[in-house]
Amino acid sequence: MKRSLLNGAWAAVCAYCLMNIYLGPQGILATRDARVSVEAMTENIETLRELNDGYSAVWDALRHDARTIALEGRALGYLARDEVAIRLSIASRSASPPGPGKRLIFTPKAVLSESASKLAALAMGLLVVAFGLILSPRRGSSVDSDRI
């Protein structure tokens, strides 16, 4: 009886550990999903950094370079005294690319919750105890009946 209980407890602990290592909230599968999200976020940060550097260069040029200020003014429709406006219908490119800057949300994915893994480990332990009790030789059943 004692041996069956110890085997059941050992099986329950092993089942709980193995389930949490692979399927748990901090298990192998959840870590793999987190790593994919980290790579996507790192790529997004790098793209945003490049965009920010480009915008900083344009901002500095608009604050300090007279030629850039004049070009931007002409693009907005301002003309010097001796200039004539000529409009060309050329399709302009989009102001910002659609991908960078989108919000990336990380939600941890656990295949098996903590309570479900505890419940499954308990069931495994109880099954091992039950099989141990069923398969163990019973004391006094056949040996005592032969003495009479």
Coordinates of C-alpha atoms in Angstrom, one line a residue:
M1 CA 0.0 0.0 0.0
K2 CA 2.8 2.4 1.0
R3 CA 4.7 1.6 -2.2
S4 CA 1.6 2.2 -4.4
L5 CA 1.1 5.6 -2.7
L6 CA 4.7 6.6 -3.2
N7 CA 4.6 5.5 -6.9
G8 CA 1.5 7.5 -7.4
A9 CA 3.0 10.6 -5.8
W10 CA 6.2 10.2 -7.9
A11 CA 4.1 9.8 -11.1
A12 CA 2.0 12.9 -10.3
V13 CA 5.1 15.0 -9.6
C14 CA 6.8 13.8 -12.8
A15 CA 3.6 14.3 -14.9
Y16 CA 3.2 17.8 -13.5
C17 CA 6.8 18.7 -14.2
L18 CA 6.8 17.3 -17.8
M19 CA 3.5 19.0 -18.7
N20 CA 4.7 22.4 -17.4
I21 CA 8.1 22.1 -19.1
Y22 CA 6.5 21.6 -22.5
L23 CA 2.9 22.9 -22.4
G24 CA 2.9 25.3 -19.4
P25 CA 2.6 29.1 -19.2
Q26 CA 6.5 29.4 -19.2
G27 CA 7.1 26.2 -21.2
I28 CA 8.8 25.5 -24.4
L29 CA 5.9 26.3 -26.6
A30 CA 5.1 29.6 -24.9
T31 CA 8.8 30.6 -25.0
R32 CA 8.9 29.8 -28.7
D33 CA 5.9 32.1 -29.3
A34 CA 7.5 34.8 -27.2
R35 CA 10.7 34.6 -29.2
V36 CA 8.8 35.1 -32.5
S37 CA 7.0 38.2 -31.0
V38 CA 10.4 39.6 -29.8
E39 CA 11.8 39.2 -33.3
A40 CA 8.8 41.0 -34.9
M41 CA 9.0 43.8 -32.3
T42 CA 12.8 44.2 -32.8
E43 CA 12.3 44.5 -36.5
N44 CA 9.5 47.1 -36.0
I45 CA 11.7 49.1 -33.6
E46 CA 14.6 49.1 -36.2
T47 CA 12.3 50.3 -39.0
L48 CA 10.9 53.1 -36.7
R49 CA 14.4 54.1 -35.8
E50 CA 15.3 54.5 -39.5
L51 CA 12.1 56.5 -40.1
N52 CA 12.9 58.7 -37.1
D53 CA 16.5 59.3 -38.3
G54 CA 15.1 60.4 -41.7
Y55 CA 12.5 62.7 -40.2
S56 CA 15.1 64.2 -37.9
A57 CA 17.4 65.0 -40.9
V58 CA 14.4 66.6 -42.7
W59 CA 13.5 68.6 -39.6
D60 CA 17.1 69.9 -39.2
A61 CA 17.3 70.8 -42.8
L62 CA 14.0 72.7 -42.6
R63 CA 15.3 74.6 -39.5
H64 CA 18.7 75.5 -40.9
D65 CA 19.0 75.2 -44.7
A66 CA 17.5 78.0 -46.7
R67 CA 17.3 76.0 -49.9
T68 CA 15.3 73.2 -48.2
I69 CA 13.0 75.8 -46.8
A70 CA 12.4 77.3 -50.2
L71 CA 11.8 73.9 -51.8
E72 CA 9.3 73.0 -49.1
G73 CA 7.6 76.4 -49.5
R74 CA 7.2 75.9 -53.2
A75 CA 5.8 72.4 -52.6
L76 CA 3.2 74.1 -50.4
G77 CA 2.3 76.7 -53.0
Y78 CA 4.4 79.7 -51.9
L79 CA 6.2 81.5 -54.7
A80 CA 8.9 84.1 -54.8
R81 CA 8.2 87.4 -56.5
D82 CA 9.6 86.5 -59.9
E83 CA 8.3 82.9 -60.0
V84 CA 5.4 81.4 -62.0
A85 CA 3.5 78.3 -60.7
I86 CA 3.2 75.4 -63.1
R87 CA 1.2 72.4 -61.9
L88 CA 2.1 68.9 -63.1
S89 CA -0.2 66.0 -62.2
I90 CA 2.3 63.4 -61.0
A91 CA 1.2 60.8 -58.5
S92 CA 2.9 61.4 -55.3
R93 CA 4.2 58.6 -53.2
S94 CA 2.7 57.8 -49.8
A95 CA 3.9 59.9 -46.9
S96 CA 4.7 56.9 -44.7
P97 CA 5.0 53.2 -45.3
P98 CA 2.0 51.2 -44.1
G99 CA 4.0 48.6 -42.1
P100 CA 6.1 50.4 -39.5
G101 CA 4.5 51.8 -36.4
K102 CA 1.7 49.4 -36.2
R103 CA 1.0 48.3 -32.7
L104 CA 2.3 44.8 -31.8
I105 CA 0.7 43.2 -28.9
F106 CA 2.2 40.2 -27.1
T107 CA -0.3 37.9 -25.5
P108 CA 1.3 34.9 -23.8
K109 CA 0.0 31.6 -25.1
A110 CA -0.2 28.6 -22.8
V111 CA -1.5 25.4 -24.2
L112 CA -2.2 24.1 -20.7
S113 CA -3.1 26.3 -17.8
E114 CA -1.6 25.9 -14.3
S115 CA -4.8 24.5 -12.8
A116 CA -5.4 22.1 -15.7
S117 CA -1.8 20.7 -15.4
K118 CA -2.3 20.2 -11.6
L119 CA -5.6 18.4 -12.2
A120 CA -4.1 16.2 -14.9
A121 CA -1.1 15.3 -12.7
L122 CA -3.5 14.5 -9.8
A123 CA -5.5 12.2 -12.1
M124 CA -2.3 10.5 -13.3
G125 CA -1.2 10.0 -9.7
L126 CA -4.5 8.5 -8.7
L127 CA -4.5 6.2 -11.7
V128 CA -1.0 4.9 -10.7
V129 CA -2.1 4.4 -7.1
A130 CA -5.3 2.5 -8.4
F131 CA -3.3 0.3 -10.7
G132 CA -0.7 -0.3 -8.0
L133 CA -3.4 -1.4 -5.6
I134 CA -5.1 -3.7 -8.2
L135 CA -1.9 -5.4 -9.3
S136 CA -0.3 -5.8 -5.8
P137 CA -0.4 -9.2 -4.3
R138 CA -3.0 -9.4 -1.5
R139 CA -2.0 -10.5 1.9
G140 CA -3.7 -13.4 3.4
S141 CA -5.9 -14.4 0.5
S142 CA -4.3 -17.6 -0.8
V143 CA -1.6 -18.3 1.8
D144 CA -4.0 -18.2 4.8
S145 CA -6.6 -20.4 3.2
D146 CA -4.1 -23.2 2.6
R147 CA -3.4 -23.5 6.4
I148 CA -6.9 -24.6 7.4

